[in-house]
DNA sequence: CTGAAAGCGCTTACAG
DNA sequence: CTGAAAGCGCTTACAG
């Protein structure tokens, strides 16, 4: 077991000073060619690699990005991480990931932990509980300490920082409009409870599309699901009572459950019931029938978020004027079998 | 913008030495109660938190775990990360994640990067390319430097270290046996190319189950898929030519494709064709029909891997005798609609 | 009871 | 051309 070699050890072996070794390895012209080559050869032989922690302490930058997300077992968030990771890696950054499990306390704890020198900046999506409590002091604090934060998807207007989002409202509008274009009139919305910012925006888009098309907006066609496990009953009732001919679901889990429930009740998708889901994921692609979705390119969001953060990190001194950007990622409808 | 406060600043403000501040904050009895309280109050007021990087350098441990996996947009790997993350967090560790994208070079690069002081130990699953090349020098090197490595799922016998796996062979055996028990005789295997260790083991289990039941083993019923995109044609041919009544697929993507292809050809699942998939994921649960799977509890694997690594980390000095463990996680069949 | 010093592994301005 | 010193932010054995 040969432990990693340090500058100190090389210096001792070669009987030169640590400074000389350090400079030689960075190939500084300050040092004589002969010495430089000797040191470099020796270092190469012993596979010397500088210690990241020491560099971090010295440079006061870690070259790592902290990611805080509600959960990872979720196709959308995985694709975002994927997107972040690739851009980060290309730029010599690592990513360190913490999960809030949609809990406010875990989110705060994790942020505090990472903020104490472990990372250079954050990319995050708010936990449900944080959105519900609307308590963002932990984020403000981090920003006040001069650490850049980029929020994506589940963001809040109460914090000023860079953001990467999709236009949830207009994407929802587009989806509903497409249903209307196909002659559907009784369109239900299956959504989550209101305090999740994106849920509210999608509802707004839904309502606007209806009204713009002169379709009366019926409060009873909006179903708010608290818990995925129990949603089947709620959905069953919706199908039973309301004579609907289309559903816009705010995620694909709801959508696939709707399709299965409809099938059980003898309704055919898309003939009797058209279904569109928000967020294109693995389920929609492999469900039977496959589901038309609003693609919400997680990879692109991740790329963009990482790019923005890194840009800010690398130009920290230059533009201290904080002109925060809000990047809106394009969405588009992926037409599949669940709409005709 | 108030930057994070350091010991030095507190010392200066309070006109005491840095040592005194440090000791006071750790509540050392060495320091007078009055001084201690004064310092603590001040630190609390300024929300002092020690700098992780400085601590890491000093203690020569980072309290972070490096995870190297082939990809993250994959339900199984997400669940493993989830499992790791939770145990890690409970024990005060963070996780830093790097993706190899199934590339040997990226795997090597990422490991080297993290091994230079950024982390205390690795949890990893081999990239396809690494398994193909059977080149593990980067892992040996890390281990030789005294950094513990725990491998999971895609492991190799050529490296001695702790491992967390499932018994792929016997799990496959069990799956195929269950098909036989249901009266199926012409059972096809849809698998990946051979160099992925788990693929080979699952094939072994399949063959053994057939032979143990006196069913002739027909080489032509084993289909090796290189590329998911083009597999539909191959599968279509299988269904056309071979008069099979069941399929065992080594992953759920293959399984769902088989079902869809069978449907197109007018075959009904499970009546005409029973289907079992390895690895329980989101697709199997929401496919129509839902798919019977071999559950491969990623969360449990992650928990265990993290536990093993942390145990090793925390007892580093005590037991220098390296008695590596290989933990075998239980699997079980989750019966759903695709088998009757 | 308090503080100066050494050290973790590095870099760099400065002296010689 | 080479090296001693200071410093990044901390801890701790030791001196006073």
XYZ file of C-alpha atoms (C1' of nucleotides) in Angstrom:
712
model
C 0.000 0.000 0.000
C 1.717 3.107 -1.227
C -0.043 6.186 -0.046
C -0.348 9.137 -2.344
C 2.876 11.098 -2.652
C 3.035 14.783 -1.683
C 5.188 17.695 -2.706
C 6.957 17.470 0.594
C 8.026 13.891 0.002
C 9.237 14.616 -3.491
C 11.198 17.595 -2.178
C 12.818 15.459 0.439
C 13.714 12.660 -1.948
C 15.214 15.052 -4.449
C 16.789 17.235 -1.838
C 15.236 20.452 -3.068
C 12.679 22.753 -1.538
C 8.928 22.330 -1.738
C 8.671 25.577 -3.651
C 11.031 24.283 -6.272
C 9.014 21.138 -6.693
C 5.772 23.050 -6.926
C 7.118 25.439 -9.503
C 8.776 22.687 -11.499
C 5.542 20.801 -11.773
C 3.770 23.853 -13.048
C 6.704 24.158 -15.445
C 7.641 27.610 -14.262
C 10.485 29.215 -16.256
C 11.729 30.454 -12.921
C 13.272 27.027 -12.345
C 16.277 25.628 -14.233
C 15.412 23.247 -17.015
C 17.436 20.461 -15.542
C 15.785 20.657 -12.159
C 12.396 20.947 -13.743
C 12.890 17.826 -15.798
C 14.255 15.882 -12.886
C 11.300 16.785 -10.718
C 8.788 16.122 -13.453
C 10.239 12.712 -14.177
C 10.196 11.801 -10.532
C 6.651 13.031 -10.061
C 5.483 11.164 -13.095
C 7.105 8.000 -11.867
C 5.377 8.252 -8.528
C 2.183 9.327 -10.224
C 1.989 12.544 -8.293
C -1.338 14.318 -8.426
C -1.987 17.449 -6.415
C -4.382 17.108 -3.531
C -7.732 18.662 -4.413
C -8.514 19.634 -0.875
C -5.301 21.541 -0.453
C -5.907 23.292 -3.743
C -9.428 24.142 -2.716
C -8.265 25.643 0.517
C -5.566 27.608 -1.180
C -7.627 28.834 -4.109
C -10.803 29.245 -2.166
C -12.638 27.437 -4.858
C -13.581 23.812 -4.908
C -14.530 23.340 -8.528
C -17.576 21.498 -7.411
C -21.238 22.293 -7.814
C -23.828 21.450 -5.200
C -27.160 20.128 -6.412
C -30.173 20.052 -4.139
C -33.254 18.352 -5.513
C -36.398 16.883 -3.979
C -35.738 13.349 -5.170
C -33.622 11.449 -7.589
C -35.828 8.479 -8.388
C -37.749 10.514 -10.845
C -37.028 10.580 -14.506
C -37.202 14.322 -14.885
C -34.723 15.022 -12.116
C -32.330 12.356 -13.344
C -32.255 13.930 -16.759
C -31.562 17.317 -15.225
C -28.678 15.907 -13.205
C -27.396 14.249 -16.306
C -27.470 17.581 -18.084
C -25.715 19.350 -15.240
C -23.107 16.645 -14.867
C -22.056 16.786 -18.477
C -21.554 20.500 -18.664
C -19.872 20.466 -15.264
C -17.462 17.737 -16.277
C -16.546 19.439 -19.509
C -15.549 22.440 -17.455
C -13.599 20.508 -14.866
C -16.262 20.612 -12.199
C -17.628 17.793 -10.079
C -21.143 17.641 -8.742
C -22.201 16.782 -5.270
C -25.811 15.841 -4.873
C -28.085 16.105 -1.872
C -31.717 15.097 -1.723
C -34.257 17.043 0.250
C -36.889 14.291 0.037
C -39.295 17.182 -0.331
C -38.599 18.093 3.281
C -37.858 21.653 4.308
C -35.553 20.635 7.142
C -33.458 18.348 4.997
C -33.182 21.030 2.370
C -31.930 23.541 4.919
C -29.545 21.084 6.537
C -28.059 20.003 3.244
C -27.606 23.532 2.045
C -25.904 24.565 5.229
C -23.620 21.580 5.069
C -22.552 22.261 1.516
C -22.341 26.001 1.960
C -19.525 25.670 4.476
C -16.836 25.556 1.878
C -17.658 22.294 0.135
C -18.890 23.820 -3.084
C -18.671 26.949 -5.196
C -22.329 27.321 -6.026
C -25.749 25.717 -5.979
C -28.186 24.418 -8.538
C -31.465 23.597 -6.895
C -35.143 22.855 -7.210
C -37.327 23.624 -4.212
C -38.864 20.961 -2.037
C -42.637 20.847 -1.788
C -42.517 21.698 1.866
C -40.337 24.721 1.231
C -42.794 25.964 -1.344
C -45.627 25.349 1.055
C -43.981 27.183 3.938
C -42.658 29.828 1.601
C -39.634 30.095 3.873
C -36.528 30.795 1.871
C -34.198 32.256 4.457
C -31.628 29.500 3.922
C -31.346 30.441 0.292
C -31.149 34.150 0.955
C -28.414 33.492 3.437
C -26.313 31.515 1.014
C -26.725 34.183 -1.636
C -25.807 36.898 0.839
C -22.599 35.101 1.574
C -21.735 35.563 -2.055
C -22.435 32.049 -3.220
C -24.289 31.918 -6.533
C -27.518 29.931 -6.706
C -29.311 28.812 -9.850
C -32.844 27.552 -9.368
C -34.662 25.371 -11.855
C -38.197 24.136 -12.406
C -39.581 24.608 -8.919
C -38.538 28.194 -8.323
C -39.913 31.150 -6.419
C -40.327 34.804 -7.219
C -39.330 35.695 -3.716
C -35.682 34.967 -4.363
C -33.622 36.987 -6.762
C -31.196 34.709 -8.561
C -30.630 33.010 -11.886
C -33.408 30.652 -12.886
C -34.038 28.060 -15.522
C -37.651 27.225 -16.110
C -40.072 26.271 -18.754
C -43.048 28.411 -19.497
C -45.455 26.166 -17.644
C -48.414 28.334 -18.375
C -47.998 28.578 -22.115
C -46.969 24.925 -22.387
C -50.172 23.930 -20.644
C -52.083 26.317 -22.854
C -50.626 24.702 -25.933
C -51.468 21.220 -24.736
C -55.065 22.103 -23.985
C -55.374 24.014 -27.224
C -54.292 20.924 -29.123
C -57.060 18.957 -27.454
C -59.563 21.611 -28.400
C -58.271 21.605 -31.968
C -59.094 17.934 -32.078
C -62.663 18.675 -31.192
C -62.543 17.906 -27.501
C -64.721 20.125 -25.349
C -65.114 18.527 -21.922
C -61.485 18.650 -20.850
C -60.578 17.776 -17.295
C -57.418 18.850 -15.514
C -55.748 16.466 -13.104
C -53.218 18.337 -11.058
C -51.461 18.530 -7.712
C -52.198 20.725 -4.744
C -51.680 24.396 -5.282
C -48.564 25.332 -3.382
C -46.300 23.686 -5.903
C -45.569 26.628 -8.138
C -45.616 24.713 -11.379
C -49.000 23.198 -10.618
C -50.560 26.608 -10.323
C -49.040 27.880 -13.553
C -50.217 24.853 -15.467
C -53.708 25.368 -14.142
C -53.609 28.968 -15.310
C -52.667 27.849 -18.808
C -55.463 25.324 -18.842
C -58.062 27.847 -17.821
C -56.861 30.435 -20.283
C -56.972 27.985 -23.198
C -60.548 27.110 -22.389
C -61.700 30.687 -22.058
C -59.875 31.828 -25.185
C -61.828 29.189 -27.071
C -65.130 30.145 -25.575
C -65.412 26.938 -23.616
C -67.048 27.444 -20.249
C -64.657 26.733 -17.449
C -66.072 24.191 -15.037
C -64.456 24.164 -11.615
C -65.578 20.593 -11.107
C -63.371 19.353 -13.914
C -60.263 20.300 -11.962
C -59.108 17.456 -9.784
C -56.381 18.024 -7.240
C -54.510 14.922 -6.224
C -52.786 14.892 -2.866
C -51.432 11.407 -2.951
C -50.652 9.215 -5.923
C -51.644 6.055 -4.092
C -55.257 7.047 -3.602
C -55.786 8.851 -6.862
C -57.441 5.973 -8.647
C -60.707 6.424 -6.778
C -60.801 10.118 -7.440
C -60.146 9.541 -11.096
C -62.742 6.833 -11.294
C -65.311 9.242 -9.961
C -64.304 11.880 -12.432
C -64.829 9.475 -15.312
C -68.115 8.284 -13.911
C -69.731 11.611 -13.168
C -68.519 14.108 -15.641
C -68.859 12.934 -19.219
C -65.457 14.195 -20.191
C -63.769 13.569 -23.508
C -60.191 14.571 -22.674
C -57.837 14.928 -19.764
C -54.803 17.052 -19.300
C -52.652 15.555 -16.523
C -49.808 17.505 -14.948
C -47.563 14.476 -14.840
C -47.292 11.128 -16.535
C -48.071 9.098 -13.448
C -51.503 10.661 -13.299
C -51.888 10.160 -17.038
C -51.121 6.468 -17.028
C -53.404 5.926 -14.061
C -56.171 7.728 -15.896
C -55.710 5.524 -18.944
C -55.775 2.345 -16.913
C -58.831 3.476 -14.997
C -60.578 4.455 -18.206
C -59.835 1.057 -19.707
C -61.327 -0.659 -16.711
C -64.483 1.333 -17.159
C -64.673 0.338 -20.800
C -63.566 3.671 -22.151
C -61.110 3.589 -25.019
C -58.143 5.931 -25.281
C -57.973 7.978 -27.436
C -61.373 7.309 -29.036
C -63.500 8.046 -25.972
C -60.939 9.917 -23.988
C -57.860 11.783 -25.173
C -54.995 12.121 -22.701
C -52.054 14.468 -22.587
C -49.444 14.510 -19.868
C -47.000 17.118 -18.788
C -43.347 16.031 -18.631
C -42.144 13.479 -21.108
C -40.714 10.465 -19.359
C -40.163 6.798 -19.645
C -43.719 5.840 -18.770
C -45.327 7.779 -21.580
C -43.020 6.219 -24.096
C -43.750 2.649 -23.080
C -47.325 2.846 -21.871
C -50.093 1.260 -23.961
C -51.255 3.351 -25.645
C -48.201 5.586 -25.655
C -48.960 8.978 -24.207
C -48.830 12.368 -25.848
C -46.753 14.646 -23.662
C -45.412 18.096 -23.218
C -41.687 17.509 -23.364
C -39.873 19.314 -20.641
C -36.310 18.751 -21.603
C -34.561 18.038 -18.341
C -31.204 17.589 -19.994
C -31.457 21.006 -21.580
C -32.487 22.575 -18.285
C -29.518 20.946 -16.609
C -27.107 22.068 -19.292
C -28.334 25.611 -19.111
C -28.345 25.771 -15.332
C -24.782 24.473 -15.179
C -23.676 26.880 -17.884
C -25.143 29.847 -16.094
C -23.638 28.850 -12.768
C -20.192 28.202 -14.173
C -20.210 31.457 -16.122
C -21.001 33.296 -12.943
C -18.345 31.411 -11.028
C -15.622 32.067 -13.554
C -16.405 35.754 -13.894
C -17.033 36.462 -10.275
C -14.803 39.507 -9.945
C -15.553 41.116 -13.293
C -19.250 41.724 -13.212
C -20.275 42.295 -9.672
C -23.409 43.812 -11.097
C -25.925 41.117 -10.503
C -28.144 41.086 -13.524
C -29.849 37.796 -12.924
C -31.253 35.918 -15.872
C -34.314 33.735 -16.121
C -33.841 31.296 -18.929
C -37.006 29.841 -20.398
C -36.494 26.452 -22.001
C -38.639 25.608 -25.008
C -41.203 22.856 -24.669
C -43.051 21.093 -27.407
C -45.791 18.569 -27.777
C -44.754 14.995 -28.474
C -47.734 13.467 -30.187
C -48.325 9.802 -29.449
C -51.207 7.373 -29.398
C -53.225 8.780 -26.508
C -54.467 11.647 -28.660
C -55.671 11.150 -32.184
C -22.949 40.644 1.337
C -21.358 39.363 4.480
C -18.826 36.674 3.730
C -18.576 33.704 6.034
C -16.764 34.502 9.250
C -13.569 32.636 10.206
C -11.858 31.828 13.482
C -9.280 34.419 12.691
C -11.846 37.176 12.423
C -13.556 36.164 15.621
C -10.212 36.093 17.379
C -9.419 39.550 16.163
C -12.781 41.002 17.130
C -12.614 39.501 20.588
C -8.935 40.190 21.010
C -8.006 36.625 21.889
C -5.951 34.053 20.049
C -7.229 31.743 17.337
C -6.468 28.754 19.537
C -8.661 30.139 22.255
C -11.520 30.631 19.854
C -11.145 27.156 18.427
C -11.062 25.546 21.836
C -13.946 27.621 23.123
C -16.132 26.581 20.261
C -15.380 22.957 20.939
C -16.247 23.767 24.537
C -12.869 22.657 25.828
C -12.558 22.762 29.647
C -9.103 24.102 29.032
C -10.634 27.519 28.472
C -12.215 29.677 31.182
C -16.005 29.544 31.285
C -16.354 33.242 30.797
C -14.192 33.334 27.700
C -15.897 30.263 26.333
C -19.319 31.808 26.703
C -18.250 35.058 25.205
C -16.778 33.359 22.184
C -19.720 31.054 21.737
C -22.173 33.903 21.899
C -20.221 35.869 19.360
C -19.872 32.893 17.051
C -23.536 32.159 17.267
C -24.403 35.718 16.507
C -22.249 35.702 13.403
C -23.462 32.253 12.521
C -19.996 30.793 12.469
C -19.649 27.378 10.877
C -16.281 25.737 10.456
C -14.987 25.495 6.917
C -15.355 21.932 5.659
C -12.357 22.152 3.392
C -10.054 23.249 6.172
C -11.373 20.444 8.357
C -10.881 17.951 5.569
C -7.320 19.011 5.081
C -6.588 18.916 8.750
C -8.326 15.625 9.487
C -7.376 14.001 6.242
C -10.922 12.894 5.787
C -13.591 14.565 3.748
C -16.689 12.817 5.005
C -17.800 12.404 1.464
C -18.367 9.296 -0.598
C -17.646 9.117 -4.304
C -20.134 7.289 -6.481
C -19.230 6.209 -9.989
C -22.027 4.715 -12.045
C -22.619 4.162 -15.744
C -25.668 6.373 -15.958
C -28.184 8.073 -13.786
C -31.208 8.192 -16.044
C -32.039 4.661 -15.181
C -34.449 3.687 -12.496
C -32.256 1.033 -10.954
C -29.266 3.296 -10.533
C -31.388 6.120 -9.159
C -32.755 3.834 -6.488
C -29.249 2.744 -5.565
C -28.114 6.346 -5.246
C -31.150 7.044 -3.163
C -30.207 4.181 -0.874
C -26.619 5.319 -0.603
C -27.567 8.908 -0.013
C -29.813 8.132 2.895
C -27.373 6.023 4.816
C -24.602 8.472 4.005
C -26.597 11.427 5.253
C -27.561 9.705 8.462
C -23.893 9.243 9.144
C -22.884 12.766 8.282
C -21.505 11.984 4.849
C -22.177 13.686 1.554
C -22.110 11.969 -1.792
C -20.442 13.162 -4.918
C -21.595 11.508 -8.092
C -19.776 10.987 -11.348
C -21.142 9.282 -14.425
C -19.002 7.117 -16.642
C -21.569 7.050 -19.462
C -20.442 3.454 -19.837
C -17.104 4.735 -21.086
C -13.842 3.354 -19.771
C -11.979 6.619 -20.180
C -14.567 8.642 -18.320
C -14.597 6.104 -15.546
C -10.824 6.319 -15.174
C -10.789 10.096 -15.366
C -13.534 10.493 -12.813
C -11.944 8.094 -10.403
C -8.598 9.810 -10.643
C -10.187 13.154 -10.098
C -12.044 12.062 -6.992
C -9.193 9.977 -5.633
C -6.993 13.051 -5.233
C -8.326 13.879 -1.843
C -11.902 14.768 -2.687
C -13.465 11.718 -1.096
C -12.829 9.051 1.515
C -13.998 6.043 -0.467
C -15.796 4.811 -3.554
C -19.028 3.041 -4.299
C -19.128 2.020 -7.924
C -20.669 -0.069 -10.652
C -18.494 -0.851 -13.661
C -19.062 0.671 -17.058
C -19.793 -1.691 -19.934
C -16.589 -0.735 -21.651
C -14.551 -1.453 -18.552
C -16.091 -4.877 -18.316
C -15.428 -5.440 -21.977
C -11.783 -4.391 -21.777
C -11.392 -6.125 -18.437
C -8.940 -3.396 -17.513
C -9.215 -2.568 -13.843
C -5.880 -0.930 -13.131
C -7.524 2.329 -12.068
C -9.435 0.510 -9.384
C -6.441 -1.464 -8.165
C -4.513 1.750 -7.936
C -7.084 3.463 -5.785
C -7.284 0.461 -3.493
C -3.509 0.297 -3.225
C -3.480 3.874 -2.065
C -5.558 2.720 0.853
C -8.873 4.057 -0.339
C -11.732 1.616 0.211
C -13.904 0.671 -2.743
C -17.286 -1.024 -2.624
C -18.562 -2.383 -5.920
C -22.203 -3.150 -6.613
C -24.203 -4.916 -9.291
C -21.699 -4.802 -12.134
C -18.658 -6.169 -10.341
C -15.638 -8.232 -11.286
C -13.885 -11.164 -9.680
C -10.561 -9.705 -10.672
C -10.702 -7.074 -7.988
C -10.621 -7.907 -4.321
C -12.870 -5.560 -2.434
C -16.249 -5.381 -0.746
C -19.142 -6.101 -3.051
C -22.903 -5.890 -2.985
C -24.661 -7.979 -5.556
C -27.731 -10.012 -6.141
C -27.485 -13.645 -7.000
C -28.193 -13.091 -10.674
C -27.919 -16.730 -11.541
C -30.343 -18.074 -8.982
C -32.722 -15.172 -9.476
C -32.858 -15.966 -13.182
C -33.285 -19.625 -12.331
C -36.231 -18.831 -10.134
C -37.879 -16.686 -12.772
C -37.559 -19.331 -15.448
C -38.680 -22.042 -13.040
C -41.835 -20.066 -12.346
C -42.575 -20.004 -16.068
C -42.041 -23.734 -16.280
C -44.302 -24.242 -13.281
C -46.993 -22.493 -15.227
C -46.682 -24.997 -18.015
C -44.506 -23.007 -20.368
C -41.980 -25.006 -22.335
C -40.667 -22.950 -25.219
C -39.041 -20.206 -23.211
C -36.875 -17.663 -24.964
C -34.195 -15.553 -23.338
C -33.698 -11.993 -24.469
C -30.426 -10.718 -23.121
C -27.528 -8.373 -23.750
C -24.110 -9.096 -25.170
C -21.964 -11.313 -23.033
C -19.281 -9.121 -21.559
C -21.646 -7.511 -19.102
C -21.133 -9.785 -16.130
C -24.737 -9.826 -15.002
C -25.943 -10.810 -18.464
C -23.805 -13.909 -18.429
C -24.929 -14.982 -14.974
C -28.562 -14.567 -15.860
C -28.046 -16.708 -18.937
C -26.468 -19.413 -16.789
C -29.499 -19.419 -14.517
C -31.836 -19.656 -17.477
C -29.991 -22.626 -18.962
C -29.783 -24.438 -15.661
C -33.499 -24.075 -14.978
C -34.311 -25.562 -18.358
C -31.944 -28.490 -17.991
C -33.014 -29.234 -14.417
C -36.542 -29.579 -15.735
C -35.563 -31.796 -18.601
C -36.380 -29.172 -21.178
C -33.992 -29.273 -24.101
C -31.935 -26.152 -24.313
C -32.217 -24.535 -27.713
C -29.439 -22.121 -28.575
C -31.711 -20.384 -31.048
C -34.029 -19.226 -28.321
C -31.353 -17.010 -26.893
C -31.410 -13.579 -28.438
C -28.627 -11.136 -27.742
C -29.542 -7.515 -28.192
C -26.784 -5.035 -28.922
C -28.860 -1.965 -29.285
C -32.264 -1.190 -27.855
C -33.256 0.878 -30.871
C -33.059 -1.958 -33.348
C -34.308 -4.732 -31.130
C -37.861 -4.672 -32.368
C -36.965 -6.399 -35.626
C -35.000 -9.109 -33.880
C -37.837 -9.717 -31.486
C -40.357 -9.761 -34.276
C -38.390 -12.508 -35.963
C -38.161 -14.472 -32.775
C -41.919 -14.407 -32.399
C -42.439 -15.266 -36.040
C -40.066 -18.197 -36.317
C -39.886 -19.937 -33.024
C -43.305 -20.808 -31.653
C -42.395 -19.729 -28.147
C -44.808 -19.501 -25.253
C -42.760 -17.456 -22.804
C -39.919 -14.955 -22.682
C -37.512 -14.113 -19.959
C -36.036 -10.672 -20.608
C -32.993 -9.422 -18.742
C -34.424 -5.955 -18.375
C -37.793 -4.296 -18.499
C -37.115 -2.307 -21.630
C -36.742 -5.525 -23.572
C -39.821 -6.914 -21.864
C -42.087 -4.037 -22.752
C -40.844 -4.052 -26.327
C -41.590 -7.760 -26.544
C -45.109 -7.222 -25.293
C -45.773 -4.449 -27.738
C -44.353 -6.444 -30.610
C -46.369 -9.483 -29.620
C -49.532 -7.396 -29.536
C -48.871 -6.124 -33.011
C -48.564 -9.686 -34.229
C -51.876 -10.563 -32.631
C -50.375 -12.493 -29.753
C -51.929 -11.933 -26.361
C -49.899 -11.557 -23.187
C -50.042 -13.592 -21.018
C -52.373 -16.049 -22.780
C -50.181 -16.752 -25.786
C -46.953 -15.473 -24.374
C -45.872 -15.067 -20.761
C -43.258 -12.423 -20.039
C -40.957 -11.921 -17.077
C -38.400 -9.159 -16.772
C -35.348 -8.781 -14.639
C -35.164 -5.595 -12.551
C -38.355 -4.136 -11.231
C -38.763 -0.587 -12.406
C -41.282 2.007 -13.276
C -42.092 0.607 -16.701
C -43.177 -2.798 -15.446
C -45.485 -1.239 -12.950
C -47.284 0.958 -15.452
C -47.117 -1.069 -18.627
C -50.255 -2.706 -19.993
C -50.341 -5.496 -19.024
C -48.199 -4.877 -15.975
C -45.072 -6.982 -16.051
C -43.968 -9.698 -13.671
C -40.431 -8.929 -12.580
C -37.520 -10.060 -10.527
C -37.181 -7.282 -8.015
C -33.639 -6.156 -7.586
C -33.909 -3.823 -4.693
C -31.671 -0.945 -5.612
C -32.403 0.941 -2.429
C -31.321 -2.014 -0.348
C -28.152 -2.419 -2.392
C -27.387 1.236 -1.907
C -28.024 1.086 1.827
C -25.810 -1.911 2.232
C -23.012 -0.576 0.080
C -22.974 2.685 2.020
C -23.062 0.852 5.320
C -20.118 -1.329 4.390
C -18.095 1.588 3.137
C -18.770 3.752 6.155
C -17.978 0.906 8.546
C -14.676 0.445 6.836
C -13.974 4.163 6.883
C -14.752 4.569 10.558
C -12.701 1.561 11.656
C -9.795 2.120 9.364
C -7.026 1.788 11.946
C -8.497 -1.036 13.990
C -8.863 -3.849 11.550
C -6.198 -3.526 8.959
C -6.905 -7.139 8.149
C -8.824 -6.872 4.961
C -11.502 -9.497 5.116
C -13.640 -8.306 2.291
C -17.306 -9.179 2.263
C -19.607 -9.922 -0.627
C -23.130 -9.151 0.389
C -25.851 -10.899 -1.580
C -29.134 -9.017 -1.596
C -32.307 -11.074 -1.730
C -34.455 -10.888 -4.823
C -37.999 -12.042 -5.250
C -40.538 -12.381 -7.964
C -43.174 -9.692 -8.204
C -46.081 -11.339 -9.954
C -48.120 -9.131 -12.212
C -50.334 -9.459 -15.253
C -47.794 -10.593 -17.831
C -47.710 -14.084 -16.391
C -50.838 -15.914 -15.392
C -6.288 29.859 31.741
C -4.226 31.550 27.251
C -1.436 31.621 23.224
C 2.455 30.556 20.002
C 3.792 27.031 17.058
C 3.470 23.288 13.984
C 1.066 21.031 10.661
C -2.607 19.253 6.991
C -0.823 20.051 1.215
C -0.543 23.329 -1.599
C 0.930 28.275 -4.144
C 3.254 32.485 -4.858
C 5.339 36.996 -3.808
C 9.692 38.013 -2.319
C 14.650 37.628 -0.921
C 19.046 36.087 -1.970
C 18.095 29.714 -10.328
C 16.527 28.277 -5.543
C 14.339 28.552 -1.153
C 12.194 30.615 3.079
C 8.058 32.613 4.386
C 3.306 33.571 4.539
C -1.089 32.091 3.930
C -5.712 29.354 2.819
C -8.879 27.798 7.793
C -8.615 24.793 10.921
C -6.776 21.679 15.372
C -3.923 20.306 19.065
C 0.311 19.236 21.656
C 3.004 22.059 24.229
C 4.886 26.168 26.787
C 4.124 29.706 29.942
